[in-house]
mmCIF file of C-alpha atoms and ligand atoms in Angstrom:
data_model
loop_
_atom_site.group_PDB
_atom_site.id
_atom_site.type_symbol
_atom_site.label_atom_id
_atom_site.label_comp_id
_atom_site.label_asym_id
_atom_site.label_seq_id
_atom_site.Cartn_x
_atom_site.Cartn_y
_atom_site.Cartn_z
ATOM 1 C CA MET A 141 -15.715 -12.821 -121.737
ATOM 2 C CA LEU A 142 -14.530 -15.607 -120.210
ATOM 3 C CA SER A 143 -17.822 -16.472 -118.438
ATOM 4 C CA GLY A 144 -17.652 -20.737 -118.435
ATOM 5 C CA LYS A 145 -13.597 -20.388 -118.807
ATOM 6 C CA THR A 146 -11.446 -20.740 -115.536
ATOM 7 C CA VAL A 147 -7.737 -19.667 -114.386
ATOM 8 C CA LEU A 148 -5.877 -20.965 -113.077
ATOM 9 C CA ILE A 149 -2.898 -17.906 -112.018
ATOM 10 C CA GLY A 150 0.390 -19.108 -110.052
ATOM 11 C CA ILE A 151 1.899 -15.903 -108.291
ATOM 12 C CA THR A 152 6.223 -16.625 -107.691
ATOM 13 C CA GLY A 153 8.158 -14.254 -104.968
ATOM 14 C CA GLY A 154 8.996 -10.840 -107.287
ATOM 15 C CA ILE A 155 8.093 -7.467 -105.864
ATOM 16 C CA ALA A 156 5.714 -6.999 -109.278
ATOM 17 C CA ALA A 157 3.252 -10.237 -107.138
ATOM 18 C CA TYR A 158 0.849 -7.205 -105.513
ATOM 19 C CA LYS A 159 -0.286 -5.982 -109.057
ATOM 20 C CA ILE A 160 -1.939 -9.625 -109.655
ATOM 21 C CA CYS A 161 -4.580 -8.650 -107.556
ATOM 22 C CA GLU A 162 -5.703 -6.511 -110.529
ATOM 23 C CA LEU A 163 -5.499 -9.176 -112.614
ATOM 24 C CA ILE A 164 -7.792 -10.882 -110.632
ATOM 25 C CA ARG A 165 -10.186 -8.098 -110.457
ATOM 26 C CA MET A 166 -9.891 -8.180 -114.366
ATOM 27 C CA TYR A 167 -10.438 -11.847 -114.540
ATOM 28 C CA LYS A 168 -13.609 -11.774 -112.030
ATOM 29 C CA ARG A 169 -14.995 -9.179 -114.321
ATOM 30 C CA ALA A 170 -15.137 -11.303 -116.853
ATOM 31 C CA ASN A 171 -16.551 -13.429 -115.807
ATOM 32 C CA ALA A 172 -14.145 -15.818 -115.376
ATOM 33 C CA ASP A 173 -12.787 -18.479 -112.247
ATOM 34 C CA VAL A 174 -10.411 -17.631 -110.920
ATOM 35 C CA LEU A 175 -8.193 -20.270 -109.176
ATOM 36 C CA VAL A 176 -4.514 -18.814 -107.069
ATOM 37 C CA VAL A 177 -1.741 -20.571 -106.506
ATOM 38 C CA CYS A 178 1.536 -19.147 -104.196
ATOM 39 C CA THR A 179 4.940 -19.972 -103.654
ATOM 40 C CA PRO A 180 5.937 -19.728 -100.140
ATOM 41 C CA ASN A 181 8.136 -16.473 -101.118
ATOM 42 C CA ALA A 182 4.981 -14.969 -103.285
ATOM 43 C CA LEU A 183 3.449 -14.902 -99.215
ATOM 44 C CA ASN A 184 6.425 -12.311 -98.241
ATOM 45 C CA PHE A 185 4.601 -10.014 -101.162
ATOM 46 C CA VAL A 186 0.908 -10.218 -100.987
ATOM 47 C CA THR A 187 -1.012 -11.954 -98.604
ATOM 48 C CA LYS A 188 -2.922 -15.411 -98.322
ATOM 49 C CA LEU A 189 -6.349 -13.468 -97.517
ATOM 50 C CA THR A 190 -6.556 -11.068 -100.246
ATOM 51 C CA LEU A 191 -6.138 -13.706 -102.831
ATOM 52 C CA GLN A 192 -8.330 -15.402 -101.119
ATOM 53 C CA ASN A 193 -11.359 -12.400 -100.824
ATOM 54 C CA LEU A 194 -10.445 -11.356 -104.878
ATOM 55 C CA SER A 195 -10.659 -14.626 -106.623
ATOM 56 C CA LYS A 196 -13.439 -16.347 -103.959
ATOM 57 C CA ASN A 197 -11.573 -19.515 -103.852
ATOM 58 C CA PRO A 198 -8.880 -20.450 -101.463
ATOM 59 C CA VAL A 199 -5.298 -19.722 -102.039
ATOM 60 C CA ALA A 200 -3.304 -23.296 -102.851
ATOM 61 C CA VAL A 201 0.461 -23.127 -102.212
ATOM 62 C CA GLU A 202 1.707 -25.814 -99.880
ATOM 63 C CA GLU A 203 1.836 -29.196 -102.016
ATOM 64 C CA PHE A 204 -0.619 -31.985 -99.504
ATOM 65 C CA GLU A 205 -2.816 -29.742 -97.402
ATOM 66 C CA VAL A 206 -5.726 -31.877 -98.649
ATOM 67 C CA ASN A 207 -8.775 -30.172 -99.050
ATOM 68 C CA ASN A 208 -10.154 -33.521 -100.671
ATOM 69 C CA PHE A 209 -9.269 -36.805 -101.766
ATOM 70 C CA ASN A 210 -7.424 -35.344 -104.781
ATOM 71 C CA PRO A 211 -3.835 -34.362 -105.233
ATOM 72 C CA GLU A 212 -3.672 -30.798 -105.401
ATOM 73 C CA HIS A 213 -1.778 -30.344 -108.777
ATOM 74 C CA ILE A 214 -3.014 -32.991 -110.855
ATOM 75 C CA SER A 215 -6.721 -31.796 -109.568
ATOM 76 C CA TYR A 216 -5.819 -27.790 -110.097
ATOM 77 C CA ALA A 217 -4.492 -28.779 -113.505
ATOM 78 C CA ASP A 218 -7.564 -30.950 -114.240
ATOM 79 C CA ARG A 219 -10.242 -27.730 -113.645
ATOM 80 C CA ALA A 220 -7.450 -24.788 -115.743
ATOM 81 C CA ASP A 221 -8.755 -23.668 -118.962
ATOM 82 C CA ILE A 222 -5.348 -22.335 -118.974
ATOM 83 C CA MET A 223 -3.302 -21.194 -116.536
ATOM 84 C CA VAL A 224 -0.902 -18.084 -116.248
ATOM 85 C CA ILE A 225 1.812 -17.353 -114.164
ATOM 86 C CA ALA A 226 3.356 -13.405 -113.953
ATOM 87 C CA PRO A 227 5.447 -12.496 -111.328
ATOM 88 C CA ALA A 228 7.270 -15.708 -112.813
ATOM 89 C CA THR A 229 10.680 -15.092 -111.003
ATOM 90 C CA ALA A 230 14.458 -16.539 -113.375
ATOM 91 C CA ASN A 231 13.913 -19.240 -110.261
ATOM 92 C CA THR A 232 10.789 -20.693 -111.068
ATOM 93 C CA ILE A 233 11.736 -20.380 -114.460
ATOM 94 C CA SER A 234 14.286 -21.402 -114.049
ATOM 95 C CA LYS A 235 12.583 -24.866 -112.069
ATOM 96 C CA ILE A 236 9.911 -25.279 -114.580
ATOM 97 C CA ALA A 237 12.734 -25.130 -117.611
ATOM 98 C CA THR A 238 14.437 -28.295 -116.057
ATOM 99 C CA GLY A 239 11.288 -30.151 -114.663
ATOM 100 C CA VAL A 240 12.002 -29.115 -110.816
ATOM 101 C CA CYS A 241 9.149 -29.919 -108.538
ATOM 102 C CA ASP A 242 9.626 -28.316 -105.176
ATOM 103 C CA ASN A 243 6.705 -26.679 -103.990
ATOM 104 C CA LEU A 244 2.598 -27.036 -105.335
ATOM 105 C CA LEU A 245 2.621 -24.366 -108.291
ATOM 106 C CA THR A 246 6.313 -25.895 -109.993
ATOM 107 C CA SER A 247 4.317 -29.643 -109.359
ATOM 108 C CA ILE A 248 1.315 -28.393 -111.515
ATOM 109 C CA ALA A 249 3.077 -26.235 -114.265
ATOM 110 C CA CYS A 250 5.202 -29.883 -113.749
ATOM 111 C CA ALA A 251 1.178 -32.018 -114.585
ATOM 112 C CA PHE A 252 -0.344 -29.109 -116.895
ATOM 113 C CA THR A 253 -1.471 -29.716 -120.551
ATOM 114 C CA LYS A 254 -3.827 -27.053 -121.821
ATOM 115 C CA PRO A 255 -1.966 -23.607 -122.226
ATOM 116 C CA VAL A 256 0.413 -21.421 -119.854
ATOM 117 C CA ILE A 257 1.165 -17.525 -120.334
ATOM 118 C CA ILE A 258 4.332 -17.150 -118.543
ATOM 119 C CA ALA A 259 4.830 -12.907 -117.843
ATOM 120 C CA PRO A 260 8.654 -12.987 -116.953
ATOM 121 C CA ALA A 261 9.524 -9.863 -114.158
ATOM 122 C CA MET A 262 12.833 -9.999 -112.650
ATOM 123 C CA ASN A 263 16.218 -7.394 -112.107
ATOM 124 C CA CYS A 264 17.967 -6.598 -115.990
ATOM 125 C CA ASN A 265 21.131 -8.658 -115.210
ATOM 126 C CA MET A 266 19.111 -11.590 -113.705
ATOM 127 C CA TRP A 267 16.817 -11.106 -117.138
ATOM 128 C CA ASP A 268 19.988 -10.554 -119.436
ATOM 129 C CA ASN A 269 21.852 -13.825 -117.949
ATOM 130 C CA PRO A 270 21.236 -16.377 -120.752
ATOM 131 C CA LEU A 271 21.289 -19.049 -118.019
ATOM 132 C CA ILE A 272 17.359 -18.120 -117.861
ATOM 133 C CA SER A 273 17.312 -17.001 -121.727
ATOM 134 C CA GLU A 274 18.072 -20.819 -122.436
ATOM 135 C CA ASN A 275 15.711 -21.921 -119.304
ATOM 136 C CA LEU A 276 12.590 -19.571 -120.568
ATOM 137 C CA GLY A 277 13.469 -21.264 -124.649
ATOM 138 C CA LYS A 278 12.838 -24.729 -122.788
ATOM 139 C CA LEU A 279 9.249 -23.354 -121.230
ATOM 140 C CA HIS A 280 6.475 -24.050 -124.135
ATOM 141 C CA TYR A 281 4.868 -21.132 -123.112
ATOM 142 C CA GLU A 282 3.899 -18.169 -124.912
ATOM 143 C CA ILE A 283 6.567 -16.074 -123.182
ATOM 144 C CA LEU A 284 4.728 -12.342 -122.210
ATOM 145 C CA GLU A 285 8.357 -10.451 -122.703
ATOM 146 C CA PRO A 286 8.825 -7.802 -119.429
ATOM 147 C CA GLU A 287 9.180 -4.135 -120.110
ATOM 148 C CA SER A 288 12.204 -1.920 -119.466
ATOM 149 C CA GLY A 289 11.305 0.896 -117.090
ATOM 150 C CA TYR A 290 12.387 2.026 -113.461
ATOM 151 C CA LEU A 291 12.467 -1.232 -111.969
ATOM 152 C CA ALA A 292 12.295 -1.564 -107.940
ATOM 153 C CA CYS A 293 15.459 -2.893 -107.010
ATOM 154 C CA GLY A 294 17.297 1.037 -107.747
ATOM 155 C CA TYR A 295 18.255 -0.252 -111.538
ATOM 156 C CA GLU A 296 16.473 0.501 -115.555
ATOM 157 C CA GLY A 297 16.261 -1.477 -117.740
ATOM 158 C CA LYS A 298 14.392 -4.497 -118.884
ATOM 159 C CA GLY A 299 12.793 -6.475 -116.454
ATOM 160 C CA ARG A 300 9.682 -4.920 -115.071
ATOM 161 C CA LEU A 301 6.508 -7.042 -115.196
ATOM 162 C CA CYS A 302 4.509 -6.556 -118.914
ATOM 163 C CA SER A 303 0.927 -4.611 -118.710
ATOM 164 C CA LEU A 304 -1.572 -6.406 -116.732
ATOM 165 C CA ASP A 305 -3.575 -5.635 -120.579
ATOM 166 C CA LYS A 306 -1.331 -7.254 -122.081
ATOM 167 C CA ILE A 307 -1.756 -10.519 -120.020
ATOM 168 C CA PHE A 308 -5.236 -10.182 -120.078
ATOM 169 C CA ASP A 309 -5.921 -9.881 -123.938
ATOM 170 C CA LYS A 310 -3.657 -12.755 -124.600
ATOM 171 C CA THR A 311 -5.628 -14.682 -122.069
ATOM 172 C CA VAL A 312 -8.232 -14.017 -123.941
ATOM 173 C CA GLU A 313 -6.871 -14.445 -127.145
ATOM 174 C CA ILE A 314 -5.697 -18.400 -126.352
ATOM 175 C CA LEU A 315 -9.077 -19.201 -124.556
ATOM 176 C CA LYS A 316 -10.639 -17.938 -128.652
ATOM 177 C CA CYS A 317 -13.360 -16.472 -126.562
ATOM 178 C CA LYS A 318 -15.703 -15.251 -129.076
ATOM 179 C CA PRO A 319 -18.020 -13.041 -127.201
ATOM 180 C CA LEU A 320 -19.300 -11.128 -130.363
ATOM 181 C CA ASN A 321 -19.853 -14.850 -133.114
ATOM 182 C CA GLY A 322 -22.647 -13.536 -134.746
ATOM 183 C CA LYS A 323 -22.572 -10.043 -134.150
ATOM 184 C CA LYS A 324 -22.766 -7.757 -137.226
ATOM 185 C CA ILE A 325 -20.504 -4.331 -136.903
ATOM 186 C CA VAL A 326 -19.580 -1.907 -138.962
ATOM 187 C CA ILE A 327 -16.726 1.136 -137.537
ATOM 188 C CA THR A 328 -16.097 4.292 -139.431
ATOM 189 C CA CYS A 329 -12.446 5.312 -138.811
ATOM 190 C CA GLY A 330 -10.175 8.086 -140.135
ATOM 191 C CA GLY A 331 -10.480 11.418 -141.226
ATOM 192 C CA THR A 332 -13.067 12.631 -144.517
ATOM 193 C CA ILE A 333 -11.490 13.986 -147.156
ATOM 194 C CA GLU A 334 -12.731 17.415 -148.972
ATOM 195 C CA ASP A 335 -12.069 17.537 -152.375
ATOM 196 C CA ILE A 336 -11.240 21.918 -153.282
ATOM 197 C CA ASP A 337 -10.039 21.142 -156.414
ATOM 198 C CA PRO A 338 -7.709 17.958 -158.378
ATOM 199 C CA VAL A 339 -4.605 18.465 -155.678
ATOM 200 C CA ARG A 340 -6.064 20.013 -152.804
ATOM 201 C CA TYR A 341 -8.844 19.151 -150.270
ATOM 202 C CA ILE A 342 -9.235 19.670 -146.590
ATOM 203 C CA SER A 343 -8.684 16.898 -143.921
ATOM 204 C CA ASN A 344 -8.496 16.549 -140.161
ATOM 205 C CA TYR A 345 -5.798 15.515 -138.447
ATOM 206 C CA SER A 346 -7.306 11.589 -137.843
ATOM 207 C CA SER A 347 -4.874 8.745 -138.162
ATOM 208 C CA GLY A 348 -7.698 6.347 -137.723
ATOM 209 C CA LYS A 349 -6.222 3.765 -135.309
ATOM 210 C CA MET A 350 -8.963 4.028 -132.421
ATOM 211 C CA GLY A 351 -11.399 3.272 -134.974
ATOM 212 C CA LEU A 352 -8.646 0.158 -136.596
ATOM 213 C CA ALA A 353 -8.093 -1.298 -132.418
ATOM 214 C CA LEU A 354 -11.864 -1.075 -132.661
ATOM 215 C CA ALA A 355 -12.289 -3.662 -135.844
ATOM 216 C CA ASP A 356 -9.561 -5.311 -134.765
ATOM 217 C CA VAL A 357 -11.007 -6.515 -131.236
ATOM 218 C CA ALA A 358 -14.668 -6.603 -132.855
ATOM 219 C CA LYS A 359 -12.957 -9.130 -135.713
ATOM 220 C CA ASN A 360 -10.892 -11.028 -132.449
ATOM 221 C CA LEU A 361 -14.118 -11.064 -129.936
ATOM 222 C CA GLY A 362 -15.393 -12.783 -133.055
ATOM 223 C CA ALA A 363 -17.982 -10.123 -134.868
ATOM 224 C CA ASP A 364 -18.209 -9.897 -138.425
ATOM 225 C CA VAL A 365 -16.823 -6.581 -138.699
ATOM 226 C CA THR A 366 -16.718 -3.774 -141.269
ATOM 227 C CA LEU A 367 -14.712 -1.068 -141.799
ATOM 228 C CA VAL A 368 -15.844 1.997 -143.596
ATOM 229 C CA THR A 369 -11.883 4.203 -143.737
ATOM 230 C CA THR A 370 -10.553 7.009 -145.136
ATOM 231 C CA LYS A 371 -7.411 5.538 -144.263
ATOM 232 C CA ASP A 372 -6.439 2.289 -146.997
ATOM 233 C CA VAL A 373 -5.861 0.085 -144.347
ATOM 234 C CA SER A 374 -5.514 -4.215 -145.656
ATOM 235 C CA ARG A 375 -7.335 -6.536 -143.120
ATOM 236 C CA LYS A 376 -8.831 -9.713 -142.333
ATOM 237 C CA TYR A 377 -12.450 -8.670 -142.232
ATOM 238 C CA ASN A 378 -14.482 -6.141 -144.909
ATOM 239 C CA VAL A 379 -12.839 -3.166 -145.619
ATOM 240 C CA VAL A 380 -14.937 -0.052 -147.626
ATOM 241 C CA GLU A 381 -12.659 2.822 -148.906
ATOM 242 C CA VAL A 382 -13.830 5.526 -148.915
ATOM 243 C CA LYS A 383 -12.927 9.700 -149.075
ATOM 244 C CA SER A 384 -15.905 12.124 -147.742
ATOM 245 C CA ALA A 385 -18.546 12.332 -145.617
ATOM 246 C CA LEU A 386 -21.059 12.083 -148.567
ATOM 247 C CA GLU A 387 -19.270 7.890 -149.329
ATOM 248 C CA MET A 388 -18.902 7.589 -145.989
ATOM 249 C CA LYS A 389 -22.694 8.376 -145.297
ATOM 250 C CA ASN A 390 -23.788 6.796 -148.472
ATOM 251 C CA ALA A 391 -21.360 3.305 -147.114
ATOM 252 C CA VAL A 392 -23.264 3.783 -143.399
ATOM 253 C CA GLU A 393 -26.490 3.355 -144.370
ATOM 254 C CA GLN A 394 -25.470 0.446 -146.919
ATOM 255 C CA GLU A 395 -24.056 -1.659 -144.223
ATOM 256 C CA PHE A 396 -26.276 0.191 -140.770
ATOM 257 C CA GLU A 397 -29.853 -1.938 -142.024
ATOM 258 C CA ASN A 398 -28.038 -5.584 -140.981
ATOM 259 C CA SER A 399 -26.380 -4.322 -138.312
ATOM 260 C CA ASP A 400 -26.307 -4.926 -134.604
ATOM 261 C CA CYS A 401 -23.743 -1.931 -133.254
ATOM 262 C CA ILE A 402 -22.387 1.126 -135.157
ATOM 263 C CA ILE A 403 -19.305 3.131 -133.832
ATOM 264 C CA MET A 404 -18.691 6.582 -136.201
ATOM 265 C CA ALA A 405 -14.977 6.491 -134.484
ATOM 266 C CA ALA A 406 -14.079 9.093 -138.228
ATOM 267 C CA ALA A 407 -13.812 12.177 -138.219
ATOM 268 C CA VAL A 408 -15.889 13.554 -140.197
ATOM 269 C CA ALA A 409 -15.631 16.985 -141.656
ATOM 270 C CA ASP A 410 -18.818 19.500 -140.145
ATOM 271 C CA TYR A 411 -18.551 21.183 -144.139
ATOM 272 C CA ARG A 412 -17.358 20.738 -147.557
ATOM 273 C CA VAL A 413 -16.847 22.703 -150.423
ATOM 274 C CA LYS A 414 -19.999 23.785 -152.369
ATOM 275 C CA GLU A 415 -18.920 23.985 -155.729
ATOM 276 C CA ILE A 416 -15.212 21.545 -155.969
ATOM 277 C CA SER A 417 -13.521 22.977 -159.291
ATOM 278 C CA GLU A 418 -12.381 20.107 -162.162
ATOM 279 C CA GLN A 419 -9.416 21.979 -162.743
ATOM 280 C CA LYS A 420 -6.576 23.331 -160.566
ATOM 281 C CA ILE A 421 -7.557 26.797 -158.833
ATOM 282 C CA LYS A 422 -4.926 28.941 -159.916
ATOM 283 C CA LYS A 423 -3.364 31.612 -157.944
ATOM 284 C CA THR A 424 -4.613 35.508 -158.439
ATOM 285 C CA LYS A 425 -3.263 38.932 -157.735
ATOM 286 C CA ASP A 426 -6.164 39.488 -155.076
ATOM 287 C CA ASP A 427 -4.480 38.568 -151.808
ATOM 288 C CA GLU A 428 -7.229 36.768 -149.987
ATOM 289 C CA ILE A 429 -9.813 33.818 -152.456
ATOM 290 C CA THR A 430 -12.908 32.914 -150.950
ATOM 291 C CA LEU A 431 -14.033 29.297 -150.287
ATOM 292 C CA THR A 432 -17.588 28.541 -149.569
ATOM 293 C CA LEU A 433 -18.460 25.321 -147.604
ATOM 294 C CA VAL A 434 -21.908 24.224 -147.255
ATOM 295 C CA LYS A 435 -23.055 21.927 -143.982
ATOM 296 C CA ASN A 436 -22.001 17.753 -144.552
ATOM 297 C CA PRO A 437 -25.088 15.338 -143.509
ATOM 298 C CA ASP A 438 -24.672 15.004 -139.587
ATOM 299 C CA ILE A 439 -24.877 10.343 -139.818
ATOM 300 C CA LEU A 440 -24.133 9.799 -136.432
ATOM 301 C CA LYS A 441 -28.042 11.711 -136.133
ATOM 302 C CA GLU A 442 -29.073 10.632 -139.252
ATOM 303 C CA ILE A 443 -28.660 6.953 -138.217
ATOM 304 C CA SER A 444 -29.090 7.976 -134.229
ATOM 305 C CA MET A 445 -32.550 8.910 -135.169
ATOM 306 C CA LYS A 446 -33.020 5.726 -137.893
ATOM 307 C CA LYS A 447 -32.208 2.752 -135.811
ATOM 308 C CA THR A 448 -34.230 -0.049 -134.232
ATOM 309 C CA SER A 449 -32.689 -2.618 -131.665
ATOM 310 C CA GLN A 450 -29.201 -1.457 -132.972
ATOM 311 C CA ILE A 451 -26.632 0.124 -130.550
ATOM 312 C CA VAL A 452 -25.131 3.250 -131.767
ATOM 313 C CA VAL A 453 -22.402 4.456 -131.256
ATOM 314 C CA GLY A 454 -20.652 7.950 -131.184
ATOM 315 C CA PHE A 455 -17.173 9.768 -130.775
ATOM 316 C CA CYS A 456 -16.171 13.665 -129.326
ATOM 317 C CA ALA A 457 -13.018 15.203 -129.996
ATOM 318 C CA GLU A 458 -12.663 18.046 -127.802
ATOM 319 C CA SER A 459 -10.272 20.593 -127.179
ATOM 320 C CA GLU A 460 -12.121 21.683 -123.670
ATOM 321 C CA ASN A 461 -15.077 21.527 -121.183
ATOM 322 C CA LEU A 462 -14.865 18.005 -121.815
ATOM 323 C CA ILE A 463 -17.342 16.507 -120.785
ATOM 324 C CA GLU A 464 -19.832 19.601 -120.449
ATOM 325 C CA ASN A 465 -20.263 19.027 -124.209
ATOM 326 C CA ALA A 466 -19.854 15.217 -124.313
ATOM 327 C CA LYS A 467 -23.549 15.458 -122.411
ATOM 328 C CA GLU A 468 -25.226 17.970 -125.023
ATOM 329 C CA LYS A 469 -23.438 16.372 -127.726
ATOM 330 C CA ILE A 470 -25.112 13.215 -126.915
ATOM 331 C CA SER A 471 -28.653 14.701 -126.548
ATOM 332 C CA LYS A 472 -29.010 16.217 -129.285
ATOM 333 C CA LYS A 473 -27.101 13.002 -131.584
ATOM 334 C CA GLY A 474 -29.771 10.708 -129.755
ATOM 335 C CA CYS A 475 -27.110 7.574 -129.857
ATOM 336 C CA ASP A 476 -26.462 5.451 -127.383
ATOM 337 C CA TYR A 477 -22.802 5.496 -126.548
ATOM 338 C CA LEU A 478 -21.315 8.696 -126.099
ATOM 339 C CA ILE A 479 -16.905 7.932 -126.321
ATOM 340 C CA ALA A 480 -15.293 11.609 -125.016
ATOM 341 C CA ASN A 481 -11.922 11.987 -125.761
ATOM 342 C CA ASP A 482 -9.664 15.310 -125.244
ATOM 343 C CA ILE A 483 -7.821 16.802 -128.839
ATOM 344 C CA SER A 484 -6.235 18.928 -126.521
ATOM 345 C CA ARG A 485 -3.756 17.046 -124.911
ATOM 346 C CA LYS A 486 -1.035 15.521 -127.082
ATOM 347 C CA ASP A 487 -0.067 12.183 -125.186
ATOM 348 C CA ILE A 488 -3.150 10.409 -126.089
ATOM 349 C CA GLY A 489 -5.431 11.137 -129.157
ATOM 350 C CA PHE A 490 -5.361 11.783 -132.566
ATOM 351 C CA SER A 491 -2.627 10.260 -133.764
ATOM 352 C CA SER A 492 -0.973 9.245 -130.694
ATOM 353 C CA ASP A 493 -0.933 5.023 -130.433
ATOM 354 C CA TYR A 494 -2.153 5.488 -126.605
ATOM 355 C CA ASN A 495 -5.702 6.914 -125.141
ATOM 356 C CA GLU A 496 -7.827 8.459 -122.619
ATOM 357 C CA VAL A 497 -11.688 8.066 -122.486
ATOM 358 C CA THR A 498 -14.715 8.770 -121.231
ATOM 359 C CA ILE A 499 -18.298 6.761 -121.820
ATOM 360 C CA LEU A 500 -21.107 7.881 -121.710
ATOM 361 C CA ASP A 501 -24.748 6.018 -121.694
ATOM 362 C CA LYS A 502 -28.085 7.700 -122.844
ATOM 363 C CA ASN A 503 -29.009 7.309 -118.976
ATOM 364 C CA GLY A 504 -27.061 10.259 -118.121
ATOM 365 C CA GLY A 505 -24.549 7.133 -117.344
ATOM 366 C CA MET A 506 -20.298 7.850 -117.581
ATOM 367 C CA LYS A 507 -17.527 5.877 -117.295
ATOM 368 C CA LYS A 508 -13.288 6.660 -117.370
ATOM 369 C CA LEU A 509 -11.293 4.897 -118.924
ATOM 370 C CA GLU A 510 -7.763 5.722 -117.637
ATOM 371 C CA ARG A 511 -4.675 6.839 -120.094
ATOM 372 C CA ALA A 512 -4.223 2.637 -121.985
ATOM 373 C CA ASP A 513 -3.092 1.350 -125.546
ATOM 374 C CA LYS A 514 -6.047 2.161 -128.339
ATOM 375 C CA ARG A 515 -6.588 -2.137 -128.029
ATOM 376 C CA THR A 516 -6.881 -1.965 -124.120
ATOM 377 C CA ILE A 517 -9.364 1.016 -124.549
ATOM 378 C CA ALA A 518 -11.169 -0.620 -127.739
ATOM 379 C CA ARG A 519 -11.556 -4.281 -125.455
ATOM 380 C CA LYS A 520 -12.837 -2.030 -122.742
ATOM 381 C CA ILE A 521 -15.576 0.160 -124.777
ATOM 382 C CA PHE A 522 -16.914 -3.487 -125.925
ATOM 383 C CA GLU A 523 -16.922 -4.721 -122.137
ATOM 384 C CA GLU A 524 -19.224 -1.010 -121.583
ATOM 385 C CA ILE A 525 -21.319 -1.800 -124.373
ATOM 386 C CA TYR A 526 -21.909 -5.983 -123.967
ATOM 387 C CA GLY A 527 -21.114 -6.108 -121.032
HETATM 388 N N1 LIG B 651 -20.269 13.066 -137.089
HETATM 389 C C1 LIG B 651 -21.309 12.515 -138.345
HETATM 390 N N2 LIG B 651 -21.070 13.120 -138.902
HETATM 391 C C2 LIG B 651 -20.076 14.052 -138.934
HETATM 392 C C3 LIG B 651 -19.823 15.470 -137.895
HETATM 393 C C4 LIG B 651 -19.853 14.474 -136.690
HETATM 394 O O1 LIG B 651 -21.906 11.794 -138.036
HETATM 395 N N3 LIG B 651 -21.166 15.677 -140.226
HETATM 396 C C5 LIG B 651 -19.627 12.178 -135.810
HETATM 397 C C6 LIG B 651 -18.816 11.366 -135.603
HETATM 398 O O2 LIG B 651 -18.301 10.445 -136.691
HETATM 399 C C7 LIG B 651 -18.596 11.474 -134.496
HETATM 400 C C8 LIG B 651 -19.722 12.405 -133.855
HETATM 401 O O3 LIG B 651 -20.374 12.438 -134.591
HETATM 402 O O4 LIG B 651 -19.095 10.379 -133.490
HETATM 403 C C9 LIG B 651 -19.104 13.635 -133.124
HETATM 404 O O5 LIG B 651 -18.206 13.788 -133.653
HETATM 405 P P1 LIG B 651 -17.467 15.078 -133.203
HETATM 406 O O6 LIG B 651 -16.314 16.527 -134.436
HETATM 407 O O7 LIG B 651 -17.317 15.679 -132.285
HETATM 408 O O8 LIG B 651 -18.753 16.612 -133.987
HETATM 409 P P2 LIG B 651 -19.418 17.865 -134.249
HETATM 410 O O9 LIG B 651 -20.803 16.842 -134.174
HETATM 411 O O10 LIG B 651 -18.780 17.365 -135.652
HETATM 412 O O11 LIG B 651 -19.252 19.306 -133.966
HETATM 413 P P3 LIG B 651 -18.482 19.942 -133.520
HETATM 414 O O12 LIG B 651 -17.407 20.286 -134.349
HETATM 415 O O13 LIG B 651 -19.063 21.156 -133.593
HETATM 416 O O14 LIG B 651 -17.617 19.684 -131.834
#
C-alpha cells in the first residue's frame, strides 16, 4: 500500500512511545521506507536498538551526529513524504508551535514542508489546559486527537494515544496511495428482504455496515466500486439498490462479468416465500398458519463456478463451530476467500461497528484479524487479498 513512500516517524517522551514499535511494523508491512527520529526523552520508554531493528534504518536522536555531509534535519525533511509525530507530548507540541528547535525532532518539524500528522498523548489535565489547545491550534497539521480511557498516570479521561490504525489510515489517505487503481470491485451488503404479502416480509439482522466499510475502503484505495445493497445508502460510487435474493442475483450477475473482484458481504436469505400474496393475508380462526418456502439460488456458489480470473470472496456467519463450518463452506462454495465471523457475540458482527474475523483461503491458509472497527477490518481484508 505504501510502496515507494518514505514515512518519517517522530517519537517523543511519553509512555505511548512503546506502541510506536507496532506502528513501524504496520508501515513496513505496507512496504514503506521508515525513518525514525526520537527526542532524547523518548528513549526512556523505548530503545534505539528496538526501533532500528524494526525500521531497518539508523535511528536519529541527537543533532550533529553527522553520518554524511548534509545536516540531518534537512536531509530527513527532504527524504520523507510525510512526518508522523506520535506520541506528541505537550512539551513538543508547544515547542513546535512556537518555533523552538532545540533537538533534532523539533528542528526537522520546523524544516518539514510536506504533510505532518500529529497524534498527541498526555495526562487529561494537560490536554485540557488552554495553553496546550492554543499551541496545538497553531499547527497546520493533521491532528489525531487522543482518546478517552484509563491513562498510565492513573487518571481516567482524554489523553490516550489514538489507535494505530487511525494513524496508519490517515497516512494512506494523505499520501493518496491507490493500490486498487484500475480494479473494478463489486460488493454486496445488507440482508435480503423476502416479501410475504404487501405488508410483511422475512429478513435478518444484517446492518450492512461491513459491506459498506469494504466499499468505502475500496473506493479510498482507488477501486472502481459497485455496491449492490438492500440498505438505502448515498455514496460517491455506483450503488445498485435491490431487495430480494433474486434481485441481488440479477444485479450481481450483471456486474460480475467485467469485474476483478466480488465480495459477497450480504446476508442472503436461503429461502423465499413460494407465493407472495398480492393482498394482505387476513387472520383466520386457526391458531396456526403455514408459509411454504422455496430455496433461493446460492449466488456465491454460482459465481464461483462461473469465475475466470476474478477473485471471489464470501462471508460466513456462524453462531457455533466457526472454523469447522467455515472450512466446510469454502470448499462447498468454491470461492477464493471466506471471511468467517461469529454472530453470537454482541461486541462484534451484525449491528456492531466492530468485527473480529478469520480469513480462510482456498489453499487451506487461515489468518485471524483481531477485533477492530469495521473499516480497519476491511482494509486488512484488502491487504490480504491484494498483498
Ligand atoms: N450466500 C449467497 N446466496 C445464498 C446464501 C448465502 O450468495 N442464497 C452467500 C453469502 O452472501 C455469504 C456466503 O454465501 O457470502 C455464506 O453465507 P451464510 O449465510 O454464512 O451461509 P449459507 O450458505 O447461507 O449457509 P447456512 O445458512 O446453512 O450457514
